[in-house]
Short mmCIF file of C-alpha atoms in Angstrom, two decimals:
data_model
loop_
_atom_site.label_atom_id
_atom_site.label_comp_id
_atom_site.label_asym_id
_atom_site.label_seq_id
_atom_site.Cartn_x
_atom_site.Cartn_y
_atom_site.Cartn_z
CA MET A 249 -7.97 -36.33 6.34
CA MET A 250 -4.82 -34.87 4.75
CA ASN A 251 -4.07 -35.66 1.09
CA LEU A 252 -0.76 -34.61 -0.36
CA SER A 253 -2.00 -35.09 -3.87
CA ARG A 254 -4.65 -32.47 -3.24
CA LEU A 255 -2.13 -30.03 -1.92
CA SER A 256 -0.03 -30.66 -5.05
CA GLU A 257 -2.98 -30.00 -7.32
CA ARG A 258 -3.58 -26.73 -5.44
CA LEU A 259 -0.13 -25.52 -5.76
CA GLU A 260 -0.03 -26.43 -9.46
CA ARG A 261 -2.85 -23.89 -9.98
CA MET A 262 -0.49 -21.20 -8.37
CA PRO A 263 2.78 -21.23 -10.34
CA MET A 264 3.43 -17.52 -9.60
CA MET A 265 3.03 -18.07 -5.86
CA LYS A 266 5.80 -20.73 -6.14
CA ALA A 267 7.92 -18.42 -8.28
CA LEU A 268 7.46 -15.55 -5.91
CA VAL A 269 9.21 -17.38 -2.95
CA PRO A 270 12.76 -17.63 -4.50
CA PHE A 271 12.36 -14.20 -6.09
CA VAL A 272 11.69 -12.57 -2.67
CA LEU A 273 14.46 -14.52 -1.06
CA GLY A 274 16.89 -13.14 -3.63
CA ILE A 275 15.82 -9.58 -2.73
CA LEU A 276 16.32 -10.30 0.93
CA LEU A 277 19.76 -11.75 0.34
CA ALA A 278 20.74 -8.68 -1.60
CA GLU A 279 20.24 -6.56 1.59
CA HIS A 280 23.03 -8.50 3.39
CA TYR A 281 25.37 -9.54 0.59
CA ALA A 282 26.94 -8.04 -2.57
CA LEU A 283 28.16 -9.84 -5.64
CA PRO A 284 29.93 -8.63 -8.86
CA GLY A 285 27.54 -7.69 -11.58
CA TRP A 286 29.13 -9.99 -14.13
CA PHE A 287 28.75 -12.98 -11.76
CA VAL A 288 24.96 -12.26 -11.30
CA VAL A 289 24.48 -11.83 -15.05
CA MET A 290 26.34 -15.11 -15.84
CA THR A 291 24.33 -16.96 -13.21
CA VAL A 292 21.04 -15.64 -14.71
CA LEU A 293 22.12 -16.71 -18.23
CA LEU A 294 23.37 -20.10 -17.26
CA ALA A 295 20.41 -20.90 -15.03
CA GLY A 296 17.90 -19.68 -17.60
CA GLY A 297 19.60 -21.81 -20.34
CA ILE A 298 19.58 -25.03 -18.15
CA ALA A 299 15.93 -24.32 -17.18
CA VAL A 300 14.82 -23.88 -20.78
CA LEU A 301 16.84 -26.81 -22.26
CA PHE A 302 16.36 -29.36 -19.61
CA ARG A 303 13.25 -28.06 -17.92
CA SER A 304 15.07 -28.29 -14.56
CA ALA A 305 13.01 -27.01 -11.46
CA GLY A 306 16.26 -26.43 -9.55
CA ALA A 307 17.66 -24.29 -12.34
CA MET A 308 14.42 -22.29 -12.40
CA VAL A 309 14.72 -21.68 -8.66
CA VAL A 310 18.27 -20.39 -9.12
CA LEU A 311 17.18 -18.20 -12.01
CA LEU A 312 14.34 -16.52 -10.02
CA LEU A 313 16.59 -16.10 -6.96
CA SER A 314 19.35 -14.54 -9.14
CA ILE A 315 16.89 -12.23 -10.80
CA GLY A 316 15.59 -11.03 -7.44
CA PHE A 317 19.14 -10.58 -6.19
CA GLY A 318 20.32 -8.75 -9.28
CA GLN A 319 17.25 -6.51 -9.41
CA ALA A 320 17.64 -5.48 -5.72
CA GLN A 321 21.34 -4.86 -6.04
CA LEU A 322 20.88 -2.92 -9.23
CA GLN A 323 18.27 -0.59 -7.45
CA GLN A 324 20.38 -0.05 -4.38
CA ARG A 325 21.02 3.62 -4.06
CA HIS A 326 24.23 5.26 -2.99
CA ARG A 327 24.22 8.66 -1.27
CA THR A 328 25.13 11.56 -3.47
CA VAL A 329 24.85 14.20 -0.72
CA PRO A 330 27.27 14.71 2.14
CA GLN A 331 26.20 13.81 5.70
CA GLU A 332 26.53 16.20 8.69
CA VAL A 333 28.03 18.99 6.52
CA TRP A 334 26.50 22.37 6.78
CA THR A 335 26.02 23.74 3.15
CA GLU A 336 23.46 24.82 0.65
CA PHE A 337 21.19 22.28 -1.02
CA ASP A 338 18.77 22.56 -4.08
CA LEU A 339 15.54 20.78 -2.98
CA CYS A 340 12.58 19.76 -5.10
CA ILE A 341 9.42 19.33 -3.01
CA GLU A 342 7.83 15.99 -4.27
CA GLY A 343 5.35 14.94 -1.70
CA ILE A 344 2.28 16.60 -0.17
CA PRO A 345 3.14 18.48 3.10
CA SER A 346 1.77 16.95 6.22
CA ASP A 347 1.02 19.10 9.30
CA ARG A 348 2.58 17.66 12.49
CA GLY A 349 1.70 20.52 14.87
CA ARG A 350 5.04 22.14 15.63
CA TYR A 351 6.39 21.40 12.16
CA THR A 352 5.51 20.10 8.66
CA THR A 353 6.91 16.97 7.07
CA VAL A 354 7.26 16.50 3.36
CA GLU A 355 9.23 14.37 0.96
CA ALA A 356 11.88 16.05 -1.24
CA VAL A 357 14.70 15.24 -3.65
CA ALA A 358 18.06 16.90 -3.36
CA THR A 359 19.01 17.70 -6.95
CA ALA A 360 22.35 19.53 -6.18
CA TRP A 361 24.60 20.55 -3.26
CA HIS A 362 27.18 23.23 -2.86
CA ASP A 363 30.71 22.14 -1.75
CA PRO A 364 31.94 24.79 0.81
CA VAL A 365 35.56 23.84 0.16
CA SER A 366 35.78 24.08 -3.66
CA ASP A 367 32.90 26.55 -3.96
CA GLU A 368 31.32 24.27 -6.75
CA TRP A 369 27.87 22.76 -7.16
CA PHE A 370 27.50 19.03 -7.63
CA ALA A 371 24.50 17.14 -8.98
CA ALA A 372 22.64 14.83 -6.61
CA ASP A 373 19.61 12.58 -6.62
CA ASP A 374 18.76 11.66 -3.07
CA ARG A 375 15.35 11.54 -1.35
CA LEU A 376 15.10 13.47 1.96
CA MET A 377 12.45 13.71 4.68
CA LEU A 378 12.20 17.42 5.25
CA TYR A 379 11.07 18.81 8.64
CA VAL A 380 9.86 22.36 7.87
CA ASP A 381 9.39 25.23 10.28
CA THR A 382 5.70 26.30 10.53
CA LEU A 383 6.83 29.79 9.36
CA VAL A 384 7.77 28.25 5.98
CA GLU A 385 4.95 27.19 3.69
CA VAL A 386 6.02 24.81 1.00
CA GLN A 387 4.10 23.45 -1.99
CA HIS A 388 4.16 20.28 -4.00
CA GLY A 389 6.53 20.84 -7.00
CA GLU A 390 8.30 23.82 -5.52
CA ARG A 391 12.00 24.16 -5.66
CA ILE A 392 14.01 25.86 -2.81
CA VAL A 393 17.63 26.48 -2.04
CA CYS A 394 18.24 26.17 1.64
CA SER A 395 21.23 25.94 4.00
CA GLY A 396 21.39 23.05 6.38
CA ARG A 397 22.81 19.57 6.93
CA VAL A 398 21.57 16.05 6.13
CA ARG A 399 21.27 13.86 9.15
CA ASP A 400 20.52 10.12 9.67
CA PHE A 401 17.10 9.16 11.02
CA ARG A 402 17.00 9.43 14.78
CA GLY A 403 14.63 8.56 17.44
CA GLY A 404 11.67 6.20 17.12
CA ALA A 405 11.87 2.48 16.75
CA GLU A 406 14.70 0.75 14.89
CA SER A 407 12.16 -0.77 12.57
CA TYR A 408 10.99 2.73 11.44
CA ARG A 409 14.55 3.90 10.74
CA ARG A 410 15.20 0.69 8.74
CA LEU A 411 11.86 1.27 6.84
CA MET A 412 12.76 4.75 5.76
CA CYS A 413 16.13 3.56 4.52
CA ARG A 414 14.37 0.82 2.58
CA ARG A 415 12.13 3.50 1.00
CA GLY A 416 15.13 5.16 -0.41
CA PHE A 417 15.54 8.10 2.04
CA ALA A 418 19.18 9.27 2.49
CA GLY A 419 18.28 11.19 5.76
CA THR A 420 16.44 14.04 7.28
CA PHE A 421 16.79 17.83 6.69
CA TRP A 422 15.52 20.74 8.82
CA VAL A 423 14.18 23.74 6.92
CA ALA A 424 14.11 27.05 8.86
CA GLU A 425 12.79 30.34 7.46
CA ARG A 426 16.11 32.19 7.98
CA HIS A 427 17.99 29.49 6.07
CA VAL A 428 15.98 29.68 2.84
CA SER A 429 17.84 31.72 0.24
CA GLU A 430 15.90 31.08 -2.83
CA ARG A 431 12.40 29.98 -3.86
CA ASN A 432 11.26 29.04 -7.26
CA PRO A 433 7.53 28.94 -8.13
CA VAL A 434 5.61 25.83 -9.10
CA PHE A 435 5.68 25.46 -12.90
CA ARG A 436 3.55 22.35 -13.32
CA ARG A 437 0.96 20.61 -11.14
CA THR A 438 0.67 16.85 -11.02
CA PHE A 439 -2.62 14.97 -11.33
CA HIS A 440 -2.35 14.23 -7.61
CA ALA A 441 -2.06 17.99 -6.73
CA ARG A 442 -5.05 18.83 -8.90
CA ALA A 443 -7.18 16.21 -7.28
CA VAL A 444 -6.26 17.58 -3.82
CA GLU A 445 -7.21 21.16 -5.01
CA ARG A 446 -10.48 19.95 -6.43
CA LEU A 447 -11.44 18.28 -3.06
CA ALA A 448 -10.53 21.51 -1.30
CA ARG A 449 -13.25 23.34 -3.34
CA LEU A 450 -15.94 21.28 -1.69
CA GLY A 451 -15.78 23.68 1.31
CA LEU A 452 -15.80 21.03 3.97
CA SER A 453 -15.16 21.75 7.70
CA GLY A 454 -11.73 21.29 9.20
CA GLN A 455 -11.83 17.67 10.23
CA ALA A 456 -14.12 16.48 7.32
CA ASP A 457 -11.70 18.21 4.93
CA ALA A 458 -8.73 16.48 6.47
CA LEU A 459 -10.28 13.03 6.32
CA ALA A 460 -11.68 13.40 2.81
CA ARG A 461 -8.24 14.51 1.45
CA ALA A 462 -6.57 11.61 3.16
CA MET A 463 -9.03 8.88 2.24
CA VAL A 464 -9.75 9.99 -1.37
CA ALA A 465 -6.47 11.74 -2.53
CA GLY A 466 -3.90 10.45 -0.08
CA ASP A 467 -3.22 14.02 1.17
CA LYS A 468 -2.45 13.72 4.95
CA ARG A 469 -1.09 17.21 5.52
CA ARG A 470 -4.21 18.27 7.49
CA LEU A 471 -4.50 15.30 9.77
CA ALA A 472 -3.70 16.39 13.32
CA SER A 473 -1.49 14.21 15.56
CA ASP A 474 -4.33 13.49 18.05
CA LEU A 475 -6.56 12.38 15.17
CA ARG A 476 -3.81 10.04 13.88
CA ASN A 477 -3.35 8.58 17.41
CA ARG A 478 -7.09 8.07 17.96
CA TYR A 479 -7.40 6.18 14.67
CA ALA A 480 -4.35 4.03 15.53
CA VAL A 481 -5.79 3.05 18.93
CA SER A 482 -9.14 2.25 17.43
CA GLY A 483 -7.57 0.09 14.69
CA PHE A 484 -8.93 2.29 11.94
CA SER A 485 -5.51 3.66 10.64
CA HIS A 486 -5.95 1.80 7.33
CA LEU A 487 -8.79 4.14 6.52
CA LEU A 488 -6.53 7.15 6.51
CA ALA A 489 -4.32 5.73 3.77
CA VAL A 490 -5.52 5.01 0.23
CA SER A 491 -5.37 1.22 0.02
CA GLY A 492 -7.00 -1.72 -1.49
CA LEU A 493 -10.22 -0.97 0.49
CA HIS A 494 -10.55 2.39 -1.24
CA THR A 495 -9.68 1.06 -4.56
CA GLY A 496 -12.28 -1.71 -4.13
CA ILE A 497 -14.87 1.03 -3.30
CA VAL A 498 -14.10 2.84 -6.46
CA PHE A 499 -14.39 -0.38 -8.42
CA GLY A 500 -17.79 -0.95 -6.96
CA LEU A 501 -18.86 2.54 -8.13
CA VAL A 502 -17.68 1.82 -11.58
CA TYR A 503 -19.67 -1.40 -11.64
CA LEU A 504 -22.79 0.43 -10.58
CA LEU A 505 -22.34 3.09 -13.24
CA PHE A 506 -21.20 0.96 -16.21
CA GLY A 507 -22.05 -2.63 -15.38
CA TRP A 508 -24.83 -2.47 -18.05
CA LEU A 509 -22.17 -2.38 -20.77
CA VAL A 510 -21.69 -6.21 -20.56
CA LEU A 511 -25.26 -6.66 -21.88
CA PHE A 512 -24.06 -5.56 -25.35
CA ARG A 513 -21.98 -7.35 -27.91
CA ARG A 514 -18.31 -7.11 -26.91
CA GLY A 515 -19.52 -4.98 -24.00
CA HIS A 516 -17.38 -6.77 -21.47
CA LEU A 517 -14.31 -5.39 -23.41
CA TYR A 518 -15.66 -1.85 -23.10
CA TYR A 519 -16.47 -2.38 -19.43
CA TYR A 520 -13.00 -3.76 -18.78
CA ALA A 521 -11.36 -0.76 -20.40
CA VAL A 522 -13.58 1.71 -18.47
CA SER A 523 -13.13 0.04 -15.04
CA ALA A 524 -9.28 -0.39 -15.47
CA ALA A 525 -8.99 3.30 -16.56
CA ALA A 526 -11.13 4.52 -13.63
CA VAL A 527 -9.36 2.43 -11.08
CA TRP A 528 -5.81 3.64 -12.23
CA LEU A 529 -6.98 7.23 -12.50
CA PHE A 530 -7.95 7.00 -8.86
CA VAL A 531 -4.64 5.51 -7.94
CA ALA A 532 -2.88 8.34 -9.79
CA ALA A 533 -4.95 10.88 -8.04
CA ALA A 534 -3.86 9.40 -4.73
CA GLY A 535 -0.15 9.63 -5.74
CA PHE A 536 0.46 5.92 -6.55
CA PRO A 537 0.76 4.57 -3.04
CA PRO A 538 1.94 0.91 -3.05
CA SER A 539 -1.18 -0.60 -1.49
CA ALA A 540 -3.47 1.07 -4.05
CA VAL A 541 -1.14 0.07 -6.85
CA ARG A 542 -1.37 -3.51 -5.71
CA ALA A 543 -5.10 -3.45 -5.55
CA ALA A 544 -5.45 -1.88 -8.99
CA LEU A 545 -3.04 -4.34 -10.54
CA LEU A 546 -4.90 -7.19 -8.92
CA CYS A 547 -8.22 -6.01 -10.13
CA THR A 548 -6.87 -5.50 -13.63
CA LEU A 549 -5.32 -8.99 -13.73
CA VAL A 550 -8.40 -10.83 -12.28
CA GLN A 551 -10.82 -9.04 -14.61
CA GLY A 552 -8.56 -9.69 -17.58
CA ALA A 553 -8.62 -13.40 -16.83
CA LEU A 554 -12.36 -13.52 -16.30
CA PHE A 555 -13.16 -11.74 -19.60
CA ALA A 556 -10.65 -13.76 -21.49
CA GLY A 557 -12.47 -16.84 -20.27
CA LYS A 558 -9.47 -18.38 -18.56
CA GLU A 559 -9.31 -20.13 -15.24
CA HIS A 560 -7.52 -18.33 -12.58
CA ASP A 561 -6.73 -18.57 -8.90
CA ALA A 562 -6.97 -15.33 -7.01
CA LEU A 563 -3.87 -16.06 -4.90
CA ASN A 564 -1.90 -16.62 -8.16
CA SER A 565 -3.08 -13.23 -9.46
CA LEU A 566 -2.04 -11.67 -6.16
CA ALA A 567 1.42 -13.32 -6.63
CA VAL A 568 1.54 -11.89 -10.14
CA ALA A 569 0.78 -8.45 -8.80
CA ALA A 570 3.53 -8.72 -6.18
CA PHE A 571 6.01 -10.06 -8.61
CA VAL A 572 5.44 -7.15 -11.10
CA MET A 573 5.58 -4.52 -8.34
CA LEU A 574 8.78 -5.92 -6.81
CA LEU A 575 10.37 -6.30 -10.26
CA TRP A 576 9.65 -2.55 -10.80
CA ARG A 577 10.83 -1.48 -7.37
CA SER A 578 12.30 -4.08 -5.07
CA ALA A 579 12.51 -1.65 -2.19
CA TRP A 580 8.73 -1.96 -1.80
CA LEU A 581 9.34 -5.37 -0.07
CA GLY A 582 10.41 -3.50 2.95
CA ASP A 583 7.48 -1.00 2.77
CA ILE A 584 5.07 -1.59 5.74
CA SER A 585 1.95 -0.59 3.58
CA PHE A 586 3.03 -3.13 0.95
CA GLN A 587 3.51 -5.86 3.50
CA LEU A 588 0.17 -5.10 5.36
CA SER A 589 -1.86 -4.94 2.11
CA PHE A 590 -0.48 -8.17 0.69
CA LEU A 591 -0.88 -10.12 4.00
CA ALA A 592 -4.43 -8.89 4.52
CA VAL A 593 -5.45 -9.87 0.91
CA ALA A 594 -3.61 -13.15 0.97
CA PHE A 595 -5.29 -14.18 4.31
CA LEU A 596 -8.73 -13.13 3.01
CA LEU A 597 -8.29 -15.35 -0.09
CA ALA A 598 -6.89 -18.25 1.74
CA TRP A 599 -9.00 -18.11 4.90
CA GLY A 600 -11.70 -15.47 4.64
CA MET A 601 -13.43 -16.78 1.59
CA PRO A 602 -13.63 -20.36 2.76
CA MET A 603 -15.00 -19.26 6.13
CA GLN A 604 -17.61 -17.04 4.48
CA ARG A 605 -18.89 -20.05 2.50
CA ARG A 606 -19.05 -22.18 5.66
CA PHE A 607 -21.18 -19.54 7.47
CA ARG A 608 -23.52 -19.02 4.54
CA THR A 609 -27.23 -18.94 5.40
CA ARG A 610 -30.50 -18.53 3.47
CA TRP A 611 -30.76 -14.80 4.24
CA ARG A 612 -28.70 -12.41 2.16
CA TRP A 613 -28.61 -9.64 4.76
CA LEU A 614 -27.27 -12.02 7.36
CA ASN A 615 -24.61 -13.32 4.85
CA ALA A 616 -23.53 -9.79 4.26
CA ALA A 617 -23.18 -9.02 7.96
CA ILE A 618 -21.36 -12.35 8.58
CA GLY A 619 -19.13 -11.61 5.64
CA ALA A 620 -18.14 -8.24 6.99
CA VAL A 621 -17.25 -9.64 10.43
CA VAL A 622 -15.27 -12.50 8.91
CA VAL A 623 -13.32 -10.08 6.62
CA SER A 624 -12.63 -7.79 9.56
CA VAL A 625 -11.46 -10.52 11.91
CA VAL A 626 -9.32 -12.42 9.35
CA ALA A 627 -7.60 -9.18 8.13
CA GLY A 628 -7.09 -8.06 11.68
CA VAL A 629 -5.56 -11.30 12.86
CA ALA A 630 -3.40 -11.53 9.79
CA THR A 631 -1.86 -8.05 10.18
CA ALA A 632 -1.74 -7.99 14.03
CA PRO A 633 1.80 -9.55 14.44
CA LEU A 634 3.28 -7.17 11.91
CA VAL A 635 1.49 -4.15 13.39
CA SER A 636 2.75 -5.17 16.81
CA HIS A 637 6.35 -5.60 15.64
CA THR A 638 6.33 -2.22 13.68
CA PHE A 639 4.17 0.01 15.81
CA GLY A 640 4.21 -1.70 19.23
CA MET A 641 0.43 -1.93 19.67
CA ILE A 642 -2.38 -4.30 18.93
CA PRO A 643 -5.91 -2.71 18.50
CA LEU A 644 -8.15 -5.49 19.80
CA VAL A 645 -11.55 -3.82 19.66
CA GLY A 646 -10.94 -2.42 16.19
CA ILE A 647 -10.61 -5.92 14.75
CA LEU A 648 -14.22 -6.57 15.60
CA LEU A 649 -15.70 -3.16 15.03
CA ASN A 650 -14.07 -2.52 11.65
CA PRO A 651 -17.35 -3.45 9.83
CA ILE A 652 -19.07 -0.51 11.52
CA ALA A 653 -16.42 1.95 10.22
CA LEU A 654 -16.56 0.60 6.66
CA LEU A 655 -20.01 2.08 5.79
CA PRO A 656 -19.17 5.76 6.57
CA ALA A 657 -15.68 5.30 5.07
CA THR A 658 -17.38 4.05 1.84
CA VAL A 659 -19.67 7.06 1.73
CA ILE A 660 -16.65 9.39 2.07
CA VAL A 661 -14.63 7.75 -0.65
CA LEU A 662 -17.72 7.54 -2.97
CA CYS A 663 -18.67 11.21 -2.50
CA GLY A 664 -15.15 12.39 -2.90
CA THR A 665 -14.60 10.26 -6.02
CA VAL A 666 -17.83 11.50 -7.58
CA TRP A 667 -16.84 15.11 -6.97
CA MET A 668 -13.45 14.52 -8.56
CA LEU A 669 -15.14 12.91 -11.63
CA VAL A 670 -18.15 15.32 -12.09
CA PRO A 671 -17.51 18.62 -10.15
CA PHE A 672 -20.93 20.06 -10.81
CA SER A 673 -21.99 22.85 -8.41
CA PHE A 674 -25.53 21.37 -7.92
CA LEU A 675 -23.98 18.26 -6.29
CA VAL A 676 -21.96 20.16 -3.70
CA PRO A 677 -24.69 20.20 -0.94
CA PHE A 678 -25.43 16.46 -1.27
CA LEU A 679 -21.73 15.44 -1.44
CA ARG A 680 -20.71 17.77 1.36
CA GLY A 681 -23.60 16.60 3.55
CA GLY A 682 -22.74 12.87 2.94
CA ILE A 683 -19.11 13.45 3.93
CA GLU A 684 -19.77 15.56 6.91
CA TYR A 685 -22.26 13.07 8.35
CA SER A 686 -20.04 10.15 7.68
CA VAL A 687 -17.06 11.84 9.36
CA TRP A 688 -19.31 12.60 12.39
CA VAL A 689 -20.17 8.85 12.65
CA LEU A 690 -16.51 7.85 12.34
CA GLU A 691 -15.54 10.31 14.98
CA ALA A 692 -18.18 9.01 17.34
CA VAL A 693 -17.03 5.42 16.87
CA THR A 694 -13.31 6.19 17.29
CA ARG A 695 -13.92 8.23 20.50
CA GLY A 696 -16.09 5.51 21.91
CA ILE A 697 -13.36 2.89 21.24
CA GLU A 698 -10.71 5.17 22.74
CA ARG A 699 -12.61 5.33 26.01
CA MET A 700 -12.94 1.52 26.24
CA PRO A 701 -10.48 -0.10 28.74
CA GLY A 702 -8.18 -2.50 26.97
CA ALA A 703 -9.13 -1.31 23.50
CA CYS A 704 -5.43 -1.37 22.47
CA ILE A 705 -2.56 -3.40 23.94
CA GLU A 706 0.89 -1.93 23.79
CA TYR A 707 3.18 -4.77 23.10
CA ARG A 708 6.05 -5.11 20.50
CA LEU A 709 6.89 -8.55 19.10
CA ASP A 710 10.54 -9.11 18.16
CA ALA A 711 11.48 -10.05 14.58
CA PRO A 712 12.11 -13.84 15.15
CA THR A 713 8.76 -14.20 16.83
CA THR A 714 6.95 -12.39 14.16
CA VAL A 715 8.54 -14.52 11.43
CA GLY A 716 7.77 -17.63 13.34
CA ILE A 717 4.05 -16.65 13.67
CA TYR A 718 3.82 -16.17 9.96
CA LEU A 719 5.56 -19.46 9.29
CA LEU A 720 2.93 -21.27 11.47
CA PHE A 721 0.28 -19.46 9.54
CA ALA A 722 1.84 -20.72 6.23
CA VAL A 723 2.10 -24.34 7.56
CA ALA A 724 -1.59 -24.24 8.78
CA THR A 725 -2.64 -22.92 5.25
CA LEU A 726 -0.79 -25.80 3.48
CA ALA A 727 -2.41 -28.18 5.83
CA MET A 728 -5.86 -26.82 5.20
CA TRP A 729 -5.30 -27.10 1.44
CA SER A 730 -4.29 -30.76 1.81
CA VAL A 731 -7.52 -31.68 3.51
CA GLU A 732 -9.91 -33.46 1.14
CA PRO A 733 -13.48 -32.02 1.26
CA ARG A 734 -16.20 -34.29 2.62
CA GLU A 735 -18.17 -34.05 -0.62
CA ARG A 736 -15.23 -35.32 -2.72
CA LYS A 737 -14.34 -37.99 -0.18
CA SER A 738 -17.89 -39.27 -0.21
CA ALA A 739 -18.09 -39.43 -3.96
CA ARG A 740 -14.76 -41.24 -4.18
CA LEU A 741 -16.03 -43.87 -1.59
CA ARG A 742 -19.25 -44.43 -3.52
CA ARG A 743 -17.22 -45.11 -6.68
#
């Protein structure tokens, strides 16, 4: 039986979830409209004053919407490089090169460009996606001067082109060997680049090395196109990108190594500091991908609430993580990895955990197996509409077989993380063997799924249908929260 007072009680425990809605709406409105800066500032000050003085809920909604709108409008980038003009550009390689077969892709920043008319150099600050000839080998942190032209994103789905623009890319740039006029060596290496180099010293075979680099350090340059396609068809693409799953594995490793600290006086504070530092170091080694940042921020917030002895709601902590990330960079709202990771975690918290409790048995091993299946199905169903809309496919078999892939993926991440933390030579045979065997298992599973008929359906949902499906999910979630449990109903009737 539905009880609106129960729904109200549940929502009262999630103030940040309610605050996130108008904040996100403001970011979305900024993509279609523009307002003078003074008007946005005055709206924020006026709405904030009314909200504080009169405790007005309506004024608070206007305040959050204005903050989201102003933040997104403030962070909107304007191109500083010319389009479709052949000239010289000073480029700084920022990403890790990724091998695509006939060419290499890598992110870069155009720091200056040469005006062929006035023969002057002008400063710039635009992100570009470089397509590099296989004859040119570029490195992270390298600076090159190259002739060419900046072009808009072409080909592929419209959703992909829109996604790249939201990520702040001004366009694409082709780098050919004959057009490179100057190369400057790498003067400093980032923590991310050092992590990749340390993994390379494990001496893994070709495919094992490619998967370990991608899953532990976010380096996808050795992933072949056929391997990417196979993992996409099998529904295991999320394993190739450092995300909340990988961060959770590292968090579990830290608990196994340092969980004993909580036995001492104030030990929980030391454990909190060690676990937070370890998780954030792992995220830094992976290059701060949005999904891993979200997971690390969520772990930090939830642990902080637990050790402070405060009541918390996991969904409210997730909303805090989303609010902080979008306040830092509003463009992440349009990032597919951000959307998928938050959708998966939100559905697991709202639906997965209650379903696990309903299917609990007396046997722990059976509970673990049931929990893995529930997590896989709920996360797969939650992300399927968005995956279909963005990539045009729905991996049906992978939704059910994801638990099988989690075990070897966990071994790969754990072995790679241990090697990055303690690179002792006597550990090499054990860590290398664990990674090589786990990769062999993953390959066997993905190839088996690829051969199955109907393993993946090619179908693309349009935007209105996708939004409608998630609105239905939201309504169903609110309806579930408003249902009074049988235990509480029976106790109330007895009274």
